PDB file of C-alpha atoms and ligand atoms in Angstrom:
ATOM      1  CA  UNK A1085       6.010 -16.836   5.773  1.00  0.00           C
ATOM      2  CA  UNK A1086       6.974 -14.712   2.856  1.00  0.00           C
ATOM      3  CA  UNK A1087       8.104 -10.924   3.220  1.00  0.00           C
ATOM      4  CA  UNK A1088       4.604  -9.813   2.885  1.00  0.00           C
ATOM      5  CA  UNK A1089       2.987 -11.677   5.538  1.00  0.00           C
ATOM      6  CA  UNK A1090       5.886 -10.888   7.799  1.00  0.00           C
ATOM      7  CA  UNK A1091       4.994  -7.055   6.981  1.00  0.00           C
ATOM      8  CA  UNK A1092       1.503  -8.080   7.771  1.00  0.00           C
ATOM      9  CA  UNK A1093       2.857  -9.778  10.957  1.00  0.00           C
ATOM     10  CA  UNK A1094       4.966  -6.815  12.195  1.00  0.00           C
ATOM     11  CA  UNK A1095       2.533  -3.854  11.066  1.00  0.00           C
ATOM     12  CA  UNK A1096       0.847  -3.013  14.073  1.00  0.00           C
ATOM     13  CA  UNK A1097       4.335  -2.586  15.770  1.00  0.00           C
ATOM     14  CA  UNK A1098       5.652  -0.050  13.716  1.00  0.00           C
ATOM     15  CA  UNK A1099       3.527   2.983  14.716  1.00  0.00           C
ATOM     16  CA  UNK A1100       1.753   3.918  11.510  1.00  0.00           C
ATOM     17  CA  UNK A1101      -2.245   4.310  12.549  1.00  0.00           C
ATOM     18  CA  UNK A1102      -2.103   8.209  12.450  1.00  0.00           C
ATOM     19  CA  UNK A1103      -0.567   8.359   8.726  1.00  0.00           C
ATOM     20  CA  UNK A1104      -2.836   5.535   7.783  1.00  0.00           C
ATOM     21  CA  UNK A1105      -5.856   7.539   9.261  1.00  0.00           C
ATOM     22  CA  UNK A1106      -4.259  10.612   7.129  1.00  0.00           C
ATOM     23  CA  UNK A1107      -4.320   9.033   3.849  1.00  0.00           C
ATOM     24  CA  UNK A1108      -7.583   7.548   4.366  1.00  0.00           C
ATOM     25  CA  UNK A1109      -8.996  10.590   5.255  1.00  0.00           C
ATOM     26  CA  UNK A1110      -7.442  12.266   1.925  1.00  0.00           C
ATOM     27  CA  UNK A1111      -8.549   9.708  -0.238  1.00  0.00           C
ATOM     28  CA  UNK A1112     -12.195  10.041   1.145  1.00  0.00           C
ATOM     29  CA  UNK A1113     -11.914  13.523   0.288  1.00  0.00           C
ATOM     30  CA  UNK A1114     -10.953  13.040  -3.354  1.00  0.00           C
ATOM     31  CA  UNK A1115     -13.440  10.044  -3.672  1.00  0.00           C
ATOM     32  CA  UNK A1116     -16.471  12.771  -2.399  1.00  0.00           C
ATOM     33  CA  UNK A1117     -17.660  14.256  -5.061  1.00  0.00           C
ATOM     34  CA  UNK A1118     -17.437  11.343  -7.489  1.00  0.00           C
ATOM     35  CA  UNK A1119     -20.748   9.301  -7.134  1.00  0.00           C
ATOM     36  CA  UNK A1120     -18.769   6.453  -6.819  1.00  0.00           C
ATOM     37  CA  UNK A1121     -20.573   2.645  -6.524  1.00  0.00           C
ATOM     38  CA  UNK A1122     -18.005   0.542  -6.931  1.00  0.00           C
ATOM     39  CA  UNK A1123     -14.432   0.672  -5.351  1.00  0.00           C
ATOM     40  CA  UNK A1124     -11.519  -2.058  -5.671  1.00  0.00           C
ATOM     41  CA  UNK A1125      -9.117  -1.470  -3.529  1.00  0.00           C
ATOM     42  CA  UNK A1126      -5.712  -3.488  -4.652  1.00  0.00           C
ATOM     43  CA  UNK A1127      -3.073  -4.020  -1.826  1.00  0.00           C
ATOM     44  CA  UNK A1128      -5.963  -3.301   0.716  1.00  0.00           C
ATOM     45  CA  UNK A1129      -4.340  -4.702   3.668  1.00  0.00           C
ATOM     46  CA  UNK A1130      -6.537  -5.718   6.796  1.00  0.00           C
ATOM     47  CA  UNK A1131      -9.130  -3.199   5.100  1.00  0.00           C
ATOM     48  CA  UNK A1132      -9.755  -0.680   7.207  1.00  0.00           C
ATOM     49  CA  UNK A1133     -10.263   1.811   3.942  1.00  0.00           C
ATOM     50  CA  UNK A1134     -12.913  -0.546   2.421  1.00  0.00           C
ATOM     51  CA  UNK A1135     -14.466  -0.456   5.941  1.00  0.00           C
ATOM     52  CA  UNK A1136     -14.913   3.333   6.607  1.00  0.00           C
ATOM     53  CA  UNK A1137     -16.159   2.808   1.847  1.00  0.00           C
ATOM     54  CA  UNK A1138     -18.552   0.833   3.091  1.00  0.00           C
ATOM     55  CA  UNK A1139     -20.117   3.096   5.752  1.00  0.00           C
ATOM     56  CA  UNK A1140     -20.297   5.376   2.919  1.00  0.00           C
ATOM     57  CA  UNK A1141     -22.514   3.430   0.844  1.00  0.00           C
ATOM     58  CA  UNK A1142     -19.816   1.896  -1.509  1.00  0.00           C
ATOM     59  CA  UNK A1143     -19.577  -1.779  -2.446  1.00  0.00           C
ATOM     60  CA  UNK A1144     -15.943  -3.036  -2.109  1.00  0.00           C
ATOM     61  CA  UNK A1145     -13.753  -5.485  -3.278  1.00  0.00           C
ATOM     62  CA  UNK A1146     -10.140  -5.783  -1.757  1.00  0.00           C
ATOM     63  CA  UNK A1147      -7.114  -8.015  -3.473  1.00  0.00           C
ATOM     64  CA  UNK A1148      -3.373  -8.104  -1.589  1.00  0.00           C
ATOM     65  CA  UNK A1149      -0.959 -10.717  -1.947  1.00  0.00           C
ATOM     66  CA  UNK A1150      -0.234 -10.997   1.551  1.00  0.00           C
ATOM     67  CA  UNK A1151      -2.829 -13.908   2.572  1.00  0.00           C
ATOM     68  CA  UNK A1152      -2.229 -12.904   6.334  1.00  0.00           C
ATOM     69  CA  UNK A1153      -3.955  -9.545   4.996  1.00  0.00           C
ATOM     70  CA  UNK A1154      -6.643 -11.453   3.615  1.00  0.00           C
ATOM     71  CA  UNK A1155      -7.567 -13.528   6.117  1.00  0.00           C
ATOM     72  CA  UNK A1156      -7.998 -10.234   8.228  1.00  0.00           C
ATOM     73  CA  UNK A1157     -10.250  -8.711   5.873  1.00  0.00           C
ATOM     74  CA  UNK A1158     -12.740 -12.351   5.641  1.00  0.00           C
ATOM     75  CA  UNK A1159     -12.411 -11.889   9.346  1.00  0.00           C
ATOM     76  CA  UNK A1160     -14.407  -8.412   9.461  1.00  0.00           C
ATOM     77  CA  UNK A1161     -16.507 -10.155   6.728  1.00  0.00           C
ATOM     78  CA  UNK A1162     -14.881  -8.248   3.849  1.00  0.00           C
ATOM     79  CA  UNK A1163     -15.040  -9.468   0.002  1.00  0.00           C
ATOM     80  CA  UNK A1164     -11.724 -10.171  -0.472  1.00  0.00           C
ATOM     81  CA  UNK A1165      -9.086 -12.179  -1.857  1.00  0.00           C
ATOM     82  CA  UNK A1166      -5.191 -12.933  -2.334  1.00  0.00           C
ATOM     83  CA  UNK A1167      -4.463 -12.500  -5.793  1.00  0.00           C
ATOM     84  CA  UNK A1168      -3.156 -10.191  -8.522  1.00  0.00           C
ATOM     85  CA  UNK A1169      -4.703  -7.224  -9.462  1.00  0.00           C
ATOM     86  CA  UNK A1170      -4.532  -8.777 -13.523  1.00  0.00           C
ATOM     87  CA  UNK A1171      -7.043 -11.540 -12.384  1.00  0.00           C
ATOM     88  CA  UNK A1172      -9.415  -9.683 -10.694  1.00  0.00           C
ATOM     89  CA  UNK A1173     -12.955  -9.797 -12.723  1.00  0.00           C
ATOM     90  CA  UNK A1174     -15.723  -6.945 -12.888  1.00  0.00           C
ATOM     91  CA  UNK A1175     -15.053  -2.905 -13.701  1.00  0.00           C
ATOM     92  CA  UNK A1176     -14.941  -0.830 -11.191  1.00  0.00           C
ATOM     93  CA  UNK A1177     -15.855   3.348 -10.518  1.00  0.00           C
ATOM     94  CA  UNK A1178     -12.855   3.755  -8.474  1.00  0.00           C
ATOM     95  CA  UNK A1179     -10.222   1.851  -7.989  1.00  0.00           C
ATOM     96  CA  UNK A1180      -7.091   3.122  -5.015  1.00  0.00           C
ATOM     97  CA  UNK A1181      -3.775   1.521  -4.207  1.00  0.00           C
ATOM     98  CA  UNK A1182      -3.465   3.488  -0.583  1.00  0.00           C
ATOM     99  CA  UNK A1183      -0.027   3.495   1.361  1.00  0.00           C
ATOM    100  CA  UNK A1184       2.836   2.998  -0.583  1.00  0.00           C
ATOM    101  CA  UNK A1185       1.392  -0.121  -2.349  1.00  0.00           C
ATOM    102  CA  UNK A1186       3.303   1.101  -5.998  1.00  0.00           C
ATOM    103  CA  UNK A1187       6.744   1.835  -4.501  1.00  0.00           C
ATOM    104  CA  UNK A1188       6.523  -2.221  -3.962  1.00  0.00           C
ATOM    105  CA  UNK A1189       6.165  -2.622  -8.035  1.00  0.00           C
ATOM    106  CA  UNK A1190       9.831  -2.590  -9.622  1.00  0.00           C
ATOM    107  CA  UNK A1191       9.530  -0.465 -13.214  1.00  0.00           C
ATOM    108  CA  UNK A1192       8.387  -3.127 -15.610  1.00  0.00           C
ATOM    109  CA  UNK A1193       5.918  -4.849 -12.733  1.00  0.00           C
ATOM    110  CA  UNK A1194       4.571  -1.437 -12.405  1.00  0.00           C
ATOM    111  CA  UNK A1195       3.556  -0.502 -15.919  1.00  0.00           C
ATOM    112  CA  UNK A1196       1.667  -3.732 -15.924  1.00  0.00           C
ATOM    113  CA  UNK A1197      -0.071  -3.022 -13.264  1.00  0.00           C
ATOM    114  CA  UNK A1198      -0.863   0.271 -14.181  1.00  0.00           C
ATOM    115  CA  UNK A1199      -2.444  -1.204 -17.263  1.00  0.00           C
ATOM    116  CA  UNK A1200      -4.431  -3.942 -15.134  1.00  0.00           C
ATOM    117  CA  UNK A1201      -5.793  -1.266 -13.209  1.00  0.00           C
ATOM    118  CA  UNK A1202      -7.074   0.550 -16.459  1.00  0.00           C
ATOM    119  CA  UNK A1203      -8.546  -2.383 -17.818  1.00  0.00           C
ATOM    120  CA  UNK A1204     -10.799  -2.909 -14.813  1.00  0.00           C
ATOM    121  CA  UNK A1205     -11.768   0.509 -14.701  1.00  0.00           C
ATOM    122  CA  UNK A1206     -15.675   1.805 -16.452  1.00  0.00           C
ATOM    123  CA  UNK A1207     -15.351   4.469 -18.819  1.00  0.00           C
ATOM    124  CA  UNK A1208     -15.066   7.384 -16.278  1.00  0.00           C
ATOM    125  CA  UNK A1209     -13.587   5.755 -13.556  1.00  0.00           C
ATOM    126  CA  UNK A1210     -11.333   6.988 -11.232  1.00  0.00           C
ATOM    127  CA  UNK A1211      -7.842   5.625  -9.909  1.00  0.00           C
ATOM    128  CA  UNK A1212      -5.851   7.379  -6.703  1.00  0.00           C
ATOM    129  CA  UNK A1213      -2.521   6.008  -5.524  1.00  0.00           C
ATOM    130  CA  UNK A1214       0.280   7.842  -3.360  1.00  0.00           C
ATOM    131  CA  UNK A1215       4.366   7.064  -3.667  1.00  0.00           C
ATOM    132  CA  UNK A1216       7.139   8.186  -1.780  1.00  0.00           C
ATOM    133  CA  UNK A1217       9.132  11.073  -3.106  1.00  0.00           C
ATOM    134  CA  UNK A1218      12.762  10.695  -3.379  1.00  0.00           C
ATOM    135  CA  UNK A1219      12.943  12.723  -0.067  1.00  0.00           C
ATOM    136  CA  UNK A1220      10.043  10.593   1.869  1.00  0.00           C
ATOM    137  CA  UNK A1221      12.981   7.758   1.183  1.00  0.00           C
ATOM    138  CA  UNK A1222      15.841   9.312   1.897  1.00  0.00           C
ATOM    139  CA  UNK A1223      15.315  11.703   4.457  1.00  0.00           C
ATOM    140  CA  UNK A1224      11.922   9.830   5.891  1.00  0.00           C
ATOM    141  CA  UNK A1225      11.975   5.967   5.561  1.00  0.00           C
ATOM    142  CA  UNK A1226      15.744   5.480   5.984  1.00  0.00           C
ATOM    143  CA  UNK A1227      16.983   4.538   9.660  1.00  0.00           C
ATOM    144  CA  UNK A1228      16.487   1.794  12.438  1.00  0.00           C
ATOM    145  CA  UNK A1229      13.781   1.479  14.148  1.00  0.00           C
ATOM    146  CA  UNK A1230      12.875  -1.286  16.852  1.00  0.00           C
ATOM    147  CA  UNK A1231       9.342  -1.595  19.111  1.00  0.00           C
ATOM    148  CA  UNK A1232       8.387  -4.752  21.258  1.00  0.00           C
ATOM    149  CA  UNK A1233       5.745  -5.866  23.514  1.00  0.00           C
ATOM    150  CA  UNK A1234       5.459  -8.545  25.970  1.00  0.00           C
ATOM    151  CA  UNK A1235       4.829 -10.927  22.713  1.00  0.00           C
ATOM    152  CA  UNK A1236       6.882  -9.521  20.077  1.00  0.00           C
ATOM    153  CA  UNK A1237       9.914  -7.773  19.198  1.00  0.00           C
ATOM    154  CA  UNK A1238      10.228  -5.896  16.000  1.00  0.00           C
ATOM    155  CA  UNK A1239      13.790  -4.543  14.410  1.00  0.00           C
ATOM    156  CA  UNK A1240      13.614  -1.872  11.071  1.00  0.00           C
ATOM    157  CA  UNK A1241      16.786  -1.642   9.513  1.00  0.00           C
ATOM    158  CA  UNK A1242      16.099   0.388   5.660  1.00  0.00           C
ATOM    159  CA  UNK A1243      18.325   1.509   3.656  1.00  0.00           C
ATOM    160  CA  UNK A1244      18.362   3.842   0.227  1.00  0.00           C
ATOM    161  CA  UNK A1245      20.479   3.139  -2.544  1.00  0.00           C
ATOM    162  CA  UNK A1246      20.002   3.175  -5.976  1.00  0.00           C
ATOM    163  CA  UNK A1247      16.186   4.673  -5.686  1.00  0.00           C
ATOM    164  CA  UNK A1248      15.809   1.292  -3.646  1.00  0.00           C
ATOM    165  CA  UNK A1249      14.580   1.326  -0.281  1.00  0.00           C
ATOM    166  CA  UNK A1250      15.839  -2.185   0.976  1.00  0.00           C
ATOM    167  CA  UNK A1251      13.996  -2.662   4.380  1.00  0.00           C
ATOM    168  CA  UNK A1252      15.287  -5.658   6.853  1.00  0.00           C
ATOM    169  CA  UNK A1253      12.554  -7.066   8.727  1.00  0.00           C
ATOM    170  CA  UNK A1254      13.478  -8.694  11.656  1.00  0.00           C
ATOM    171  CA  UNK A1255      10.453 -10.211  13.575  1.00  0.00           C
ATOM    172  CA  UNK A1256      10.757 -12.358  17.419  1.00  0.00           C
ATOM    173  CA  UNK A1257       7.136 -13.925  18.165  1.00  0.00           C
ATOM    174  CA  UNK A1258       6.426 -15.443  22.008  1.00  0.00           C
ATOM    175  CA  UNK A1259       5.341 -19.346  21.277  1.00  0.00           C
ATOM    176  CA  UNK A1260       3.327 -20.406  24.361  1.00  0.00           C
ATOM    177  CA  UNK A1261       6.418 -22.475  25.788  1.00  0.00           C
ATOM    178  CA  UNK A1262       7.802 -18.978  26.002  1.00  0.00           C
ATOM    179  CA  UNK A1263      10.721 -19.371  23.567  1.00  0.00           C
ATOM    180  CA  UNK A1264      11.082 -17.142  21.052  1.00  0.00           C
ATOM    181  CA  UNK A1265      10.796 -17.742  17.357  1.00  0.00           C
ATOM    182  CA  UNK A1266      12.760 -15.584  14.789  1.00  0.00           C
ATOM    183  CA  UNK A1267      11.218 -14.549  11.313  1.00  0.00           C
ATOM    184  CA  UNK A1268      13.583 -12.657   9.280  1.00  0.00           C
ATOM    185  CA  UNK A1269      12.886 -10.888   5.542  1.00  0.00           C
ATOM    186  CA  UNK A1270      13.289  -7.709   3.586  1.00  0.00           C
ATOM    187  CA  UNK A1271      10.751  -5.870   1.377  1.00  0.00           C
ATOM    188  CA  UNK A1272      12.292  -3.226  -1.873  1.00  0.00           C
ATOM    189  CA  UNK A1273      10.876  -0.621  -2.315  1.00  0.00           C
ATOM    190  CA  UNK A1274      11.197   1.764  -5.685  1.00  0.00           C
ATOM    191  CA  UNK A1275      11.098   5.092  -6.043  1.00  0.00           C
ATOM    192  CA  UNK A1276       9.232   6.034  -8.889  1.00  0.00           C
ATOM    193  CA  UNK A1277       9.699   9.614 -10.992  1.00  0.00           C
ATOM    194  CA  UNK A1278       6.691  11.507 -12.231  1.00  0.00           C
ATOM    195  CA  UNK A1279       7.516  10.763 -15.882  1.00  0.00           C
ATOM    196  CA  UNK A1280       6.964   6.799 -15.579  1.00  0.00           C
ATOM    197  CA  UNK A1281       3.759   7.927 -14.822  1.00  0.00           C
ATOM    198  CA  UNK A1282       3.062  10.563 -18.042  1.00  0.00           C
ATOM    199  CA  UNK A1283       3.097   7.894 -20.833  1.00  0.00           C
ATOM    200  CA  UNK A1284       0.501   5.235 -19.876  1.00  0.00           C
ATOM    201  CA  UNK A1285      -1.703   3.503 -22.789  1.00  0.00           C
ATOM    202  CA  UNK A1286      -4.572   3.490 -20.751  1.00  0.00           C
ATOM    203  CA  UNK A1287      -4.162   5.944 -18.174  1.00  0.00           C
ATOM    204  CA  UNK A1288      -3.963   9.846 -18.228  1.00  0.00           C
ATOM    205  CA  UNK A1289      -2.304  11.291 -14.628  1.00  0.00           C
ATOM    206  CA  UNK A1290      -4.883  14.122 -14.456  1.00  0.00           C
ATOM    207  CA  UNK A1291      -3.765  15.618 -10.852  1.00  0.00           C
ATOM    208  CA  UNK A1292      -0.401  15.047  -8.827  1.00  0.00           C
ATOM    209  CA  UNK A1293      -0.364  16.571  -5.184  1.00  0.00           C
ATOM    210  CA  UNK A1294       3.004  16.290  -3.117  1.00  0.00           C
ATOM    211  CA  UNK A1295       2.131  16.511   0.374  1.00  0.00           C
ATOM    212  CA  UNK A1296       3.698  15.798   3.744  1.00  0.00           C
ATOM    213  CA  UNK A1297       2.526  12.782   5.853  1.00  0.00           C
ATOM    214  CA  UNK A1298       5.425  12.179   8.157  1.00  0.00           C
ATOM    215  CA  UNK A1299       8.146  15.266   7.014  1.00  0.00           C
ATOM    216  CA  UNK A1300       8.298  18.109   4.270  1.00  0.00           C
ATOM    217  CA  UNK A1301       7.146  17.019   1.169  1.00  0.00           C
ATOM    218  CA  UNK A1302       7.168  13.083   1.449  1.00  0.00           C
ATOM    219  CA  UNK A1303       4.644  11.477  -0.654  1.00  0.00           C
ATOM    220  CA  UNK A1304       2.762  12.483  -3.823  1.00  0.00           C
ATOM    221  CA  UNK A1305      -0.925  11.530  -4.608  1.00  0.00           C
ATOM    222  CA  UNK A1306      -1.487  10.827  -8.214  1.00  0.00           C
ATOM    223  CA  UNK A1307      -5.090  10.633  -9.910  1.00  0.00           C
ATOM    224  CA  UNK A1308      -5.929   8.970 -12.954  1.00  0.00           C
ATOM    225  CA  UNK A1309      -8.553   8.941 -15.252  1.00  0.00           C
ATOM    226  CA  UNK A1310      -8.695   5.776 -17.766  1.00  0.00           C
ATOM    227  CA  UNK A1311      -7.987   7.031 -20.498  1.00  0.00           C
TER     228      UNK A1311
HETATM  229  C1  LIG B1297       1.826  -0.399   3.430  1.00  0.00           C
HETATM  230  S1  LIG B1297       0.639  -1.637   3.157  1.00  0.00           S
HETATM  231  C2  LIG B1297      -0.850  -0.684   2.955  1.00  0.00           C
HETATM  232  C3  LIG B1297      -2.090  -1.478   3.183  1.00  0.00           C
HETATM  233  C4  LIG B1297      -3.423  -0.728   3.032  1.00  0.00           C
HETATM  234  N1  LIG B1297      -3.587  -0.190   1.704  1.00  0.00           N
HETATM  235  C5  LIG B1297      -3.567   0.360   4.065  1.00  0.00           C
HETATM  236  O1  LIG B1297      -3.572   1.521   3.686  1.00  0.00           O
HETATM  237  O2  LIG B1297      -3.641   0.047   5.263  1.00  0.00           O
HETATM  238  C6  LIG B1297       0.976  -2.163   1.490  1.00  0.00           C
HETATM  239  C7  LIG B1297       0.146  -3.375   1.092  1.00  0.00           C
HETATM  240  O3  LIG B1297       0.362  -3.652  -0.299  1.00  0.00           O
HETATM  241  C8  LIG B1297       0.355  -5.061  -0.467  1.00  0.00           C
HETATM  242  N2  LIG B1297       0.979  -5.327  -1.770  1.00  0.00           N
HETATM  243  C9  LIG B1297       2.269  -5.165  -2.123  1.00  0.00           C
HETATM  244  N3  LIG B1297       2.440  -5.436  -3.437  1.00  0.00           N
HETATM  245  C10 LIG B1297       1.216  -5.756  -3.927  1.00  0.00           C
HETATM  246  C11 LIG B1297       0.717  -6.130  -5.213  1.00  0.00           C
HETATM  247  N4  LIG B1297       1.519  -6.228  -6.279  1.00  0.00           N
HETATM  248  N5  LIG B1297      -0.603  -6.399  -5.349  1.00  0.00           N
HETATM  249  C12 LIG B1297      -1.428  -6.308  -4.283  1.00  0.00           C
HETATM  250  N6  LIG B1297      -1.028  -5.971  -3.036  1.00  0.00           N
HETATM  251  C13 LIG B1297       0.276  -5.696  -2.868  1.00  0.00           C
HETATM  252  C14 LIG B1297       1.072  -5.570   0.762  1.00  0.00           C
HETATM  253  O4  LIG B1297       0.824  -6.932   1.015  1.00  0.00           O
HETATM  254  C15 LIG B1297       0.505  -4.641   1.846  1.00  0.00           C
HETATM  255  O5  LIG B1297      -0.666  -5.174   2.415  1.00  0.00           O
END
């Protein structure tokens, strides 16, 4: 299992439906107005966003690199796939990257993303994304955290240093002779200033919103307009 499928793996344990709801709800709201067709939605997780898209009247298309995602999504009978957002085909009227999915780019990963993204959008299209603000990390994300059921036991240990938020999953699933079997892995996270964001080739950051999902001023939504 690599450290995305143990995210996927431990997700449901760590208490995040409400923000998730949140977001989703604010990205709805942006998307509104926008007489949007088409939607890609790149680290889309088990989907749900694409989901409530679809009820709207939107054709999705999800990519993650977590196949444990993926297989969720084809579940629900979703169109989507494990791979990188630079082989995705097609052009899109909106494209979003919803919960944190750019704080898991390092710098030079994340430019070339960015430019991926711009690439598969049409002419007007639209691209949303929220990060973490140096306080959402330090003040928010930082700490131990541990949850279990009669199945699983979950540990958080994260860590900021650096502008890297260095997050120790530590995962203990029930096998059906009742021993326990231990899955261990940590995800980076990078906080990413405003600036990186000002001097893309093919995308122009027309609106940034800081806004408080867990605390005071912990994440910033960013909108883009290819450029
Ligand atoms: C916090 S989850 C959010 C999932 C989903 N967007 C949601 O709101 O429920 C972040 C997701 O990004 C995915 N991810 C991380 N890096 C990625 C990348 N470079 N390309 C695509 N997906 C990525 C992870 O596998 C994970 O599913």
């Amino acid at each position: 299992m690599n450290n995305l499928d143990l995210y996927a793996k431990a997700e449901h344990l760590l208490g995040i439906e409400e923000a998730t709801e949140a977001l989703y709800d604010l990205y709805r709201s942006e998307l509104d107005d926008k007489n949007v067709t088409t939607l890609l939605d790149v680290g889309c997780g088990r989907g749900g966003f694409m989901q409530r898209l679809i009820s709207d009247g939107v054709q999705c298309k999800g990519v993650d690199l977590s196949a444990v995602m993926i297989d969720e999504c084809r579940e629900q009978g979703l169109d989507a796939e494990c791979k990188d957002v630079t082989e995705v085909d097609g052009k899109y009227d909106a494209i979003v990257a919803i919960f944190d999915v750019l704080n898991f780019l390092d710098k030079d990963s994340l430019v070339k993303f960015l430019e991926a993204i711009a690439q598969k959008l049409n002419d007007d299209g639209i691209f949303i994304a929220d990060i973490n603000t140096r306080y959402g990390f330090s003040d928010v994300a930082e700490g131990t955290m541990s949850s279990e059921n009669d199945k699983e036991f979950l540990s958080v240990d994260a860590e900021f240093i650096n502008d890297e938020l260095h997050t120790k999953f530590t995962l203990f699933l029930k096998n059906e002779d009742e021993n326990y079997t231990k899955y261990q892995d940590t995800i980076i996270q990078y906080f990413h200033a405003i600036k990186t964001f000002q001097k893309l080739s093919g995308l122009k950051l027309v609106e940034k919103q800081t806004f408080s999902l867990y605390d005071t001023e912990d994440k910033t939504l960013l909108i883009f307009k290819k450029r």
